[in-house]
Tab-separated table of C-alpha atoms in Angstrom:
chain	number	residue	atom	x	y	z
O	1	MET	CA	22.432	7.219	16.281
O	2	HIS	CA	22.424	4.363	13.784
O	3	VAL	CA	19.340	2.309	12.835
O	4	VAL	CA	19.712	-1.450	12.359
O	5	LEU	CA	16.751	-3.282	10.818
O	6	PHE	CA	16.651	-6.867	12.074
O	7	ASP	CA	14.842	-9.937	10.773
O	8	LYS	CA	16.999	-12.768	12.059
O	9	ALA	CA	13.953	-14.714	13.229
O	10	ASP	CA	11.534	-17.419	12.159
O	11	TRP	CA	8.911	-14.911	11.021
O	12	ARG	CA	10.969	-13.838	7.987
O	13	ALA	CA	10.078	-17.129	6.235
O	14	GLY	CA	6.498	-15.887	5.977
O	15	LEU	CA	7.797	-13.368	3.420
O	16	TYR	CA	9.519	-15.902	1.179
O	17	PRO	CA	10.185	-16.049	-1.707
O	18	LEU	CA	10.503	-12.235	-1.753
O	19	ALA	CA	12.804	-12.169	1.288
O	20	LEU	CA	15.026	-15.020	0.100
O	21	THR	CA	17.233	-12.534	-1.751
O	22	ARG	CA	17.071	-9.509	0.560
O	23	PRO	CA	16.411	-8.479	4.161
O	24	VAL	CA	12.745	-7.942	4.947
O	25	ALA	CA	13.387	-4.220	5.491
O	26	ASP	CA	14.624	-3.955	1.894
O	27	LEU	CA	11.144	-4.806	0.606
O	28	ARG	CA	9.354	-1.907	-1.067
O	29	VAL	CA	5.894	-0.784	0.019
O	30	GLY	CA	4.678	2.657	-0.960
O	31	ILE	CA	7.374	4.770	-2.598
O	32	LEU	CA	10.245	3.661	-0.360
O	33	THR	CA	11.619	0.436	1.049
O	34	ILE	CA	10.939	-0.134	4.745
O	35	ALA	CA	14.579	0.653	5.563
O	36	GLU	CA	14.504	3.879	3.542
O	37	LYS	CA	11.405	4.941	5.465
O	38	TRP	CA	13.164	4.541	8.817
O	39	GLY	CA	16.234	6.357	7.562
O	40	LYS	CA	14.121	9.358	6.536
O	41	TRP	CA	11.828	9.375	9.570
O	42	LEU	CA	14.734	9.223	12.035
O	43	ASN	CA	17.188	11.163	9.847
O	44	ALA	CA	19.756	8.458	10.523
O	45	PRO	CA	21.903	5.989	8.582
O	46	PHE	CA	20.609	2.426	8.453
O	47	SER	CA	21.908	-1.084	7.903
O	48	PHE	CA	20.657	-4.647	8.238
O	49	LEU	CA	20.965	-7.575	10.635
O	50	SER	CA	19.652	-10.521	8.638
O	51	GLU	CA	20.649	-14.024	7.567
O	52	ASN	CA	24.391	-14.647	7.285
O	53	TYR	CA	24.313	-15.376	3.544
O	54	LEU	CA	22.812	-11.913	2.912
O	55	ALA	CA	25.426	-10.026	4.919
O	56	GLU	CA	27.931	-9.665	2.085
O	57	LYS	CA	25.450	-7.694	-0.041
O	58	PHE	CA	23.577	-6.113	2.881
O	59	PRO	CA	26.269	-5.583	5.539
O	60	LEU	CA	25.747	-4.502	9.124
O	61	GLY	CA	28.637	-2.091	8.665
O	62	SER	CA	30.894	-0.408	11.180
O	63	LEU	CA	28.887	0.911	14.130
O	64	ALA	CA	29.779	3.198	17.006
O	65	GLY	CA	27.786	4.805	19.795
O	66	ASP	CA	24.082	4.237	20.364
O	67	VAL	CA	22.138	1.905	18.081
O	68	LEU	CA	18.407	1.546	17.506
O	69	LEU	CA	17.536	-2.021	16.583
O	70	VAL	CA	14.148	-2.006	14.808
O	71	LYS	CA	12.068	-4.990	13.690
O	72	GLY	CA	12.484	-5.070	9.920
O	73	ASN	CA	8.846	-5.629	8.949
O	74	CYS	CA	7.447	-2.614	10.822
O	75	CYS	CA	6.492	0.522	8.896
O	76	PRO	CA	7.013	3.849	10.692
O	77	ASP	CA	4.276	6.282	11.623
O	78	ASP	CA	4.198	9.353	13.888
O	79	ARG	CA	3.387	7.532	17.134
O	80	LEU	CA	5.734	4.621	16.532
O	81	VAL	CA	8.638	6.876	15.564
O	82	ASP	CA	8.114	9.053	18.653
O	83	ALA	CA	8.044	5.984	20.912
O	84	ILE	CA	11.207	4.506	19.381
O	85	ALA	CA	13.071	7.824	19.360
O	86	ALA	CA	12.297	8.208	23.076
O	87	LEU	CA	13.970	4.911	24.023
O	88	ARG	CA	17.092	5.096	26.149
O	89	VAL	CA	19.959	2.602	26.147
O	90	GLY	CA	18.806	-0.567	27.865
O	91	GLN	CA	15.116	-0.174	26.941
O	92	ALA	CA	13.030	-2.324	24.603
O	93	LEU	CA	9.740	-1.257	23.013
O	94	MET	CA	7.245	-4.105	23.301
O	95	ALA	CA	3.828	-4.704	21.736
O	96	GLY	CA	2.599	-7.478	23.989
O	97	ASP	CA	5.312	-10.138	23.856
O	98	GLN	CA	6.642	-8.843	20.524
O	99	CYS	CA	9.822	-6.778	20.455
O	100	ILE	CA	9.501	-3.801	18.084
O	101	ALA	CA	12.731	-1.970	18.898
O	102	VAL	CA	15.706	-1.974	21.257
O	103	CYS	CA	18.037	0.863	22.149
O	104	THR	CA	21.526	-0.444	22.815
O	105	ASP	CA	25.133	0.437	22.117
O	106	ALA	CA	27.392	-0.827	19.358
O	107	GLU	CA	29.517	-2.870	21.755
O	108	SER	CA	26.499	-4.816	23.048
O	109	LEU	CA	24.956	-5.480	19.635
O	110	PRO	CA	26.846	-8.718	18.794
O	111	GLN	CA	25.518	-10.357	21.977
O	112	LEU	CA	21.974	-9.047	21.658
O	113	ASN	CA	19.172	-11.421	20.718
O	114	PRO	CA	15.947	-9.485	20.041
O	115	LEU	CA	14.002	-12.647	20.859
O	116	SER	CA	15.537	-12.913	24.331
O	117	LEU	CA	15.805	-9.528	26.013
O	118	SER	CA	16.821	-10.392	29.564
O	119	GLY	CA	18.363	-7.341	31.171
O	120	TYR	CA	16.420	-4.855	29.033
O	121	LEU	CA	13.660	-2.716	30.525
O	122	PRO	CA	10.404	-3.240	28.597
O	123	VAL	CA	8.414	-0.201	27.469
O	124	ALA	CA	4.826	-1.020	26.455
O	125	TYR	CA	3.446	0.141	23.101
O	126	ARG	CA	-0.351	-0.100	22.855
O	127	TYR	CA	-1.170	1.418	19.478
O	128	ASP	CA	-1.800	-0.233	16.135
O	129	PHE	CA	0.952	-0.115	13.522
O	130	VAL	CA	1.597	-1.628	10.091
O	131	GLN	CA	3.574	-4.858	9.911
O	132	ILE	CA	4.431	-6.697	6.708
O	133	ASN	CA	4.031	-10.340	7.686
O	134	TYR	CA	3.168	-11.946	4.352
O	135	PRO	CA	3.729	-11.054	0.674
O	136	GLU	CA	0.127	-9.934	0.196
O	137	ASP	CA	0.590	-7.333	2.949
O	138	LEU	CA	2.762	-5.373	0.509
O	139	PHE	CA	0.030	-4.730	-2.043
O	140	MET	CA	-2.692	-4.494	0.617
O	141	ASN	CA	-0.867	-1.647	2.389
O	142	ASN	CA	0.621	-0.038	-0.696
O	143	GLY	CA	-1.926	2.734	-1.175
O	144	GLN	CA	-1.713	3.867	2.444
O	145	GLN	CA	2.084	3.760	2.345
O	146	ILE	CA	2.195	5.830	-0.867
O	147	HIS	CA	0.186	8.510	0.977
O	148	ILE	CA	2.577	8.459	3.955
O	149	ASP	CA	5.764	8.393	1.869
O	150	PHE	CA	4.431	11.135	-0.410
O	151	GLN	CA	3.989	13.493	2.537
O	152	LEU	CA	7.395	12.557	3.926
O	153	ILE	CA	9.249	13.101	0.645
O	154	THR	CA	7.474	16.181	-0.716
O	155	LYS	CA	6.817	18.266	2.420
O	156	GLY	CA	8.049	21.825	1.912
O	157	ARG	CA	9.175	21.152	-1.657
O	158	SER	CA	7.886	22.251	-5.059
O	159	SER	CA	7.127	19.893	-7.924
O	160	ALA	CA	8.856	20.130	-11.261
O	161	VAL	CA	6.585	21.468	-14.002
O	162	LEU	CA	5.480	19.073	-16.741
O	163	ALA	CA	4.461	19.844	-20.324
O	164	ASP	CA	1.175	21.619	-21.055
O	165	SER	CA	0.054	18.681	-23.202
O	166	ASN	CA	-0.798	16.698	-20.054
O	167	ARG	CA	-4.185	16.687	-18.316
O	168	PHE	CA	-4.323	17.001	-14.504
O	169	LEU	CA	-7.284	16.269	-12.230
O	170	GLY	CA	-6.545	17.312	-8.659
O	171	ASP	CA	-3.356	18.846	-7.302
O	172	ASN	CA	-1.989	15.977	-5.192
O	173	PHE	CA	0.883	15.556	-7.631
O	174	PHE	CA	4.672	15.774	-7.431
O	175	ALA	CA	7.341	15.316	-10.094
O	176	GLU	CA	11.045	15.207	-9.291
O	177	GLU	CA	13.687	16.965	-11.356
O	178	GLY	CA	14.029	15.503	-14.845
O	179	ALA	CA	10.630	13.759	-14.865
O	180	LYS	CA	8.891	13.977	-18.246
O	181	ALA	CA	5.379	13.315	-19.523
O	182	GLU	CA	3.461	14.151	-22.693
O	183	PHE	CA	-0.266	13.805	-23.483
O	184	ALA	CA	-0.893	11.792	-20.304
O	185	THR	CA	-3.803	12.031	-17.861
O	186	PHE	CA	-3.079	12.213	-14.126
O	187	ASN	CA	-6.002	11.897	-11.682
O	188	SER	CA	-4.798	12.630	-8.154
O	189	THR	CA	-8.269	13.189	-6.678
O	190	LYS	CA	-8.249	9.619	-5.317
O	191	GLY	CA	-4.648	9.626	-4.062
O	192	PRO	CA	-1.233	11.210	-4.618
O	193	ILE	CA	0.831	10.716	-7.755
O	194	TYR	CA	4.627	10.762	-7.499
O	195	LEU	CA	7.047	10.733	-10.446
O	196	GLY	CA	10.673	10.019	-9.559
O	197	LYS	CA	13.777	11.701	-10.912
O	198	ASN	CA	14.279	11.253	-14.678
O	199	SER	CA	11.168	9.083	-14.998
O	200	GLU	CA	9.011	9.199	-18.128
O	201	VAL	CA	5.305	8.805	-18.830
O	202	TRP	CA	4.632	8.269	-22.525
O	203	GLU	CA	1.730	9.523	-24.595
O	204	GLY	CA	-1.793	8.347	-23.916
O	205	SER	CA	-1.141	6.913	-20.449
O	206	LEU	CA	-4.030	7.064	-17.966
O	207	ILE	CA	-2.908	7.186	-14.336
O	208	ARG	CA	-5.044	7.315	-11.203
O	209	GLY	CA	-3.518	7.810	-7.758
O	210	ALA	CA	-2.299	6.606	-5.433
O	211	PHE	CA	0.655	5.928	-7.740
O	212	ALA	CA	4.436	6.047	-7.465
O	213	LEU	CA	6.953	5.841	-10.313
O	214	GLY	CA	10.579	5.302	-9.346
O	215	GLU	CA	13.679	7.053	-10.596
O	216	GLY	CA	14.535	6.370	-14.229
O	217	SER	CA	11.408	4.288	-14.866
O	218	GLN	CA	9.134	4.514	-17.896
O	219	ILE	CA	5.404	4.118	-18.457
O	220	LYS	CA	4.780	3.126	-22.077
O	221	MET	CA	2.131	4.502	-24.433
O	222	GLY	CA	-1.484	3.828	-23.602
O	223	ALA	CA	-0.859	2.276	-20.193
O	224	LYS	CA	-3.824	2.076	-17.811
O	225	ILE	CA	-2.794	2.389	-14.188
O	226	TYR	CA	-5.405	2.219	-11.453
O	227	SER	CA	-4.958	3.079	-7.775
O	228	ASN	CA	-2.405	1.761	-5.290
O	229	VAL	CA	0.383	0.977	-7.768
O	230	THR	CA	4.129	1.335	-7.235
O	231	VAL	CA	6.633	0.927	-10.054
O	232	GLY	CA	10.100	0.983	-8.505
O	233	PRO	CA	13.245	2.485	-10.050
O	234	TYR	CA	14.636	1.667	-13.504
O	235	SER	CA	11.622	-0.334	-14.647
O	236	ARG	CA	9.527	-0.255	-17.806
O	237	VAL	CA	5.782	-0.815	-17.632
O	238	GLY	CA	2.862	-0.995	-20.042
O	239	GLY	CA	-0.608	-2.507	-20.168
O	240	GLU	CA	-2.940	-2.569	-17.178
O	241	LEU	CA	-1.878	-2.423	-13.519
O	242	ASN	CA	-3.928	-2.296	-10.336
O	243	THR	CA	-2.954	-2.544	-6.639
O	244	CYS	CA	0.541	-3.902	-7.125
O	245	VAL	CA	4.177	-3.322	-6.229
O	246	ILE	CA	7.132	-3.740	-8.582
O	247	TRP	CA	10.365	-3.553	-6.563
O	248	GLY	CA	12.463	-2.133	-9.407
O	249	ARG	CA	14.723	-2.958	-12.372
O	250	SER	CA	11.956	-5.120	-13.806
O	251	SER	CA	10.001	-5.103	-17.039
O	252	LYS	CA	6.302	-5.454	-17.756
O	253	GLY	CA	6.613	-3.593	-21.002
O	254	HIS	CA	3.583	-4.779	-22.974
O	255	ASP	CA	-0.167	-5.259	-22.786
O	256	GLY	CA	-1.469	-7.624	-20.143
O	257	TYR	CA	-2.828	-7.370	-16.602
O	258	LEU	CA	-0.935	-7.281	-13.297
O	259	GLY	CA	-3.194	-6.843	-10.284
O	260	SER	CA	-3.210	-7.524	-6.532
O	261	ALA	CA	0.377	-8.603	-7.021
O	262	VAL	CA	4.030	-8.147	-6.114
O	263	MET	CA	6.949	-8.366	-8.533
O	264	GLY	CA	10.557	-8.405	-7.353
O	265	GLU	CA	13.762	-7.152	-8.951
O	266	TRP	CA	15.241	-8.299	-12.296
O	267	CYS	CA	11.911	-9.809	-13.407
O	268	ASN	CA	10.399	-9.906	-16.886
O	269	TRP	CA	6.661	-10.229	-17.588
O	270	GLY	CA	6.204	-11.376	-21.186
O	271	ALA	CA	3.903	-9.655	-23.676
O	272	ASP	CA	0.176	-10.304	-23.134
O	273	THR	CA	0.824	-12.101	-19.862
O	274	ASN	CA	-2.068	-11.839	-17.399
O	275	ASN	CA	-2.664	-12.823	-13.825
O	276	SER	CA	-6.030	-13.686	-12.348
O	277	ASN	CA	-6.704	-12.052	-8.985
O	278	LEU	CA	-10.260	-13.315	-8.452
O	279	LYS	CA	-11.468	-16.914	-8.381
O	280	ASN	CA	-14.497	-17.931	-10.442
O	281	ASN	CA	-16.282	-18.959	-7.241
O	282	TYR	CA	-15.336	-15.665	-5.497
O	283	LYS	CA	-13.898	-17.555	-2.519
O	284	SER	CA	-10.826	-16.431	-0.595
O	285	VAL	CA	-7.449	-17.090	-2.206
O	286	ARG	CA	-4.765	-19.416	-0.891
O	287	LEU	CA	-1.027	-18.772	-1.301
O	288	TYR	CA	1.835	-21.194	-0.850
O	289	ASP	CA	3.553	-20.395	2.456
O	290	TYR	CA	7.262	-21.265	2.685
O	291	GLY	CA	7.279	-21.020	6.474
O	292	LYS	CA	4.489	-23.575	6.814
O	293	SER	CA	5.377	-25.632	3.703
O	294	GLU	CA	1.711	-25.643	2.765
O	295	TYR	CA	-0.974	-23.426	1.310
O	296	ARG	CA	-2.347	-20.686	3.562
O	297	ASP	CA	-5.767	-19.070	3.306
O	298	THR	CA	-5.120	-15.339	2.873
O	299	GLY	CA	-8.712	-14.389	3.626
O	300	LEU	CA	-8.550	-12.161	0.537
O	301	GLN	CA	-10.998	-12.265	-2.333
O	302	PHE	CA	-8.461	-10.512	-4.583
O	303	CYS	CA	-4.925	-11.895	-4.729
O	304	GLY	CA	-2.854	-12.292	-7.876
O	305	THR	CA	0.791	-13.246	-8.424
O	306	ILE	CA	3.780	-13.060	-6.085
O	307	MET	CA	6.902	-13.115	-8.277
O	308	ALA	CA	10.357	-13.232	-6.670
O	309	ASP	CA	13.622	-11.745	-7.949
O	310	HIS	CA	15.102	-12.954	-11.264
O	311	ALA	CA	11.859	-14.713	-12.279
O	312	LYS	CA	10.686	-14.450	-15.887
O	313	CYS	CA	7.727	-15.594	-17.951
O	314	ALA	CA	7.240	-15.906	-21.705
O	315	ILE	CA	4.598	-14.227	-23.841
O	316	ASN	CA	0.936	-15.081	-23.223
O	317	THR	CA	1.560	-16.699	-19.849
O	318	ALA	CA	-1.678	-17.059	-17.872
O	319	PHE	CA	-1.157	-17.086	-14.097
O	320	ASN	CA	-3.917	-18.534	-11.955
O	321	THR	CA	-5.285	-16.745	-8.901
O	322	GLY	CA	-2.801	-16.769	-6.019
O	323	THR	CA	0.303	-17.969	-7.882
O	324	VAL	CA	3.691	-17.840	-6.132
O	325	VAL	CA	6.720	-17.750	-8.447
O	326	GLY	CA	10.060	-18.501	-6.808
O	327	VAL	CA	13.463	-16.883	-7.257
O	328	GLY	CA	14.963	-17.370	-10.711
O	329	ALA	CA	12.032	-19.330	-12.131
O	330	SER	CA	11.595	-19.331	-15.922
O	331	ILE	CA	8.064	-20.058	-17.153
O	332	PHE	CA	7.020	-20.733	-20.744
O	333	GLY	CA	4.628	-22.801	-22.877
O	334	ALA	CA	0.874	-23.118	-23.286
O	335	GLY	CA	-1.591	-23.807	-20.499
O	336	VAL	CA	-1.861	-22.495	-16.953
O	337	PRO	CA	1.166	-23.192	-14.725
O	338	PRO	CA	0.690	-24.444	-11.150
O	339	THR	CA	0.022	-22.002	-8.329
O	340	PHE	CA	3.387	-22.743	-6.713
O	341	ILE	CA	6.401	-22.571	-9.003
O	342	PRO	CA	9.514	-23.442	-6.979
O	343	ASP	CA	12.668	-21.386	-7.050
O	344	PHE	CA	14.980	-22.099	-10.004
O	345	SER	CA	12.299	-23.934	-11.981
O	346	TRP	CA	12.407	-24.181	-15.777
O	347	GLY	CA	9.182	-25.079	-17.604
O	348	GLY	CA	5.433	-24.597	-17.450
O	349	SER	CA	2.097	-26.382	-17.306
O	350	GLU	CA	3.561	-29.557	-18.828
O	351	GLY	CA	6.213	-29.904	-16.148
O	352	PHE	CA	9.419	-28.439	-14.765
O	353	ALA	CA	13.126	-29.135	-14.565
O	354	THR	CA	15.785	-27.436	-12.471
O	355	TYR	CA	17.083	-24.191	-13.928
O	356	GLN	CA	20.798	-24.776	-13.461
O	357	LEU	CA	22.725	-21.858	-12.004
O	358	ASP	CA	25.304	-21.610	-14.778
O	359	LYS	CA	22.497	-20.997	-17.289
O	360	LEU	CA	20.725	-18.530	-15.008
O	361	PHE	CA	24.001	-16.661	-14.440
O	362	GLU	CA	24.519	-16.309	-18.200
O	363	THR	CA	21.119	-14.677	-18.561
O	364	ALA	CA	21.515	-12.534	-15.445
O	365	ALA	CA	24.812	-11.110	-16.707
O	366	LEU	CA	23.084	-9.936	-19.896
O	367	VAL	CA	20.099	-8.532	-18.006
O	368	TYR	CA	22.352	-6.544	-15.658
O	369	GLN	CA	24.424	-5.289	-18.581
O	370	ARG	CA	21.318	-3.839	-20.263
O	371	ARG	CA	20.789	-1.669	-17.173
O	372	ASP	CA	24.461	-0.703	-16.829
O	373	CYS	CA	24.913	-2.945	-13.791
O	374	THR	CA	27.415	-5.720	-13.100
O	375	PHE	CA	26.361	-9.229	-12.145
O	376	ASP	CA	29.241	-9.839	-9.753
O	377	GLU	CA	30.513	-12.626	-7.522
O	378	ILE	CA	28.546	-11.307	-4.548
O	379	GLU	CA	25.298	-11.794	-6.472
O	380	LYS	CA	26.396	-15.262	-7.564
O	381	ARG	CA	27.227	-16.360	-4.029
O	382	LEU	CA	23.883	-15.055	-2.752
O	383	LEU	CA	21.948	-16.957	-5.425
O	384	ASN	CA	24.013	-20.074	-4.757
O	385	SER	CA	22.885	-19.900	-1.132
O	386	VAL	CA	19.242	-19.471	-2.119
O	387	PHE	CA	19.563	-22.385	-4.549
O	388	GLU	CA	20.694	-24.647	-1.696
O	389	LEU	CA	18.113	-23.320	0.761
O	390	THR	CA	15.248	-24.081	-1.627
O	391	LYS	CA	16.350	-27.426	-3.072
O	392	ASN	CA	13.719	-29.420	-1.158
O	393	HIS	CA	10.963	-27.617	-3.071
O	394	ARG	CA	12.250	-28.853	-6.436
O	395	ASN	CA	10.710	-32.310	-6.470
O	396	PHE	CA	11.109	-32.957	-10.180
């Protein structure tokens, strides 16, 4: 059995700009990405069926035999996994008029449209389940998903032992092989704490669960990390973090606040940069919605910054409540930038110009090199496609 996570549908635009550079199922919530969750729950290989321009980096792959096609924004749980695993070829799991999963065969997959399932026998699913429909759903569900992923990953395993210099409150803690920490405080009485392989927590850090630190990532000295925080792999983090998700390979290495927020991959958060996550009037926060091309009321009192892949901001940047930063944006200068910063923007509160791709590629090559990665032609072609897709937003 092979799992294919699909998002070739209008609803994926609700997750822009985060999903402009990756399939929805490659978004991280909890410890794992959505796709990684399904792979572990079903003990099966996975691939993606997404927009054509993403296929080169995220291929469907060579399939044979039976295939489970699963909606890419759905997070697994016990009931949902049991219902999907019980499907037989020719059946579709439906929540009302919404298709959650289809069991088919590899030969039929190219002709299958999950939005038009004539010929498939519907199987009703009547339980609640977690769907990631908008960017804020990632940080809102992050604590719960850390709990679920923690149980999935650590069940039946023993944690590595950390140095005696650390202080532990509670025993809901797990460190992978090679994880290191000195003179740090870990409070897992409020939620689990997970340290990935070869990760490091430096002296004086204060960490309260639920918290997840990805492989090879570092928490710098004196960091204050509250509940419901994920720092993905190969990232470096300092300062103050609360209820946020960092996909990975990003840097928030200095003092400053990141809260009720999502940061993508290859991002940099300049020293002493802060985001507001609460309005002065305490009213609900609006976010720019790519699918609707207008601002959408989130209904949330706390909502900070949504920063897409390759975006960067200079030191002392002050982000207003509910700011959306597009792919490849570069923000600098005094003042508070607008709450929607289009993809491939260059500037700040005094105005923007287009961040030309040749300049962005020069920087990206250096950023990748620092992390022993190669900024290759596949990445360039993907960003070229995103540049064209988002050109109507750059009205400057």
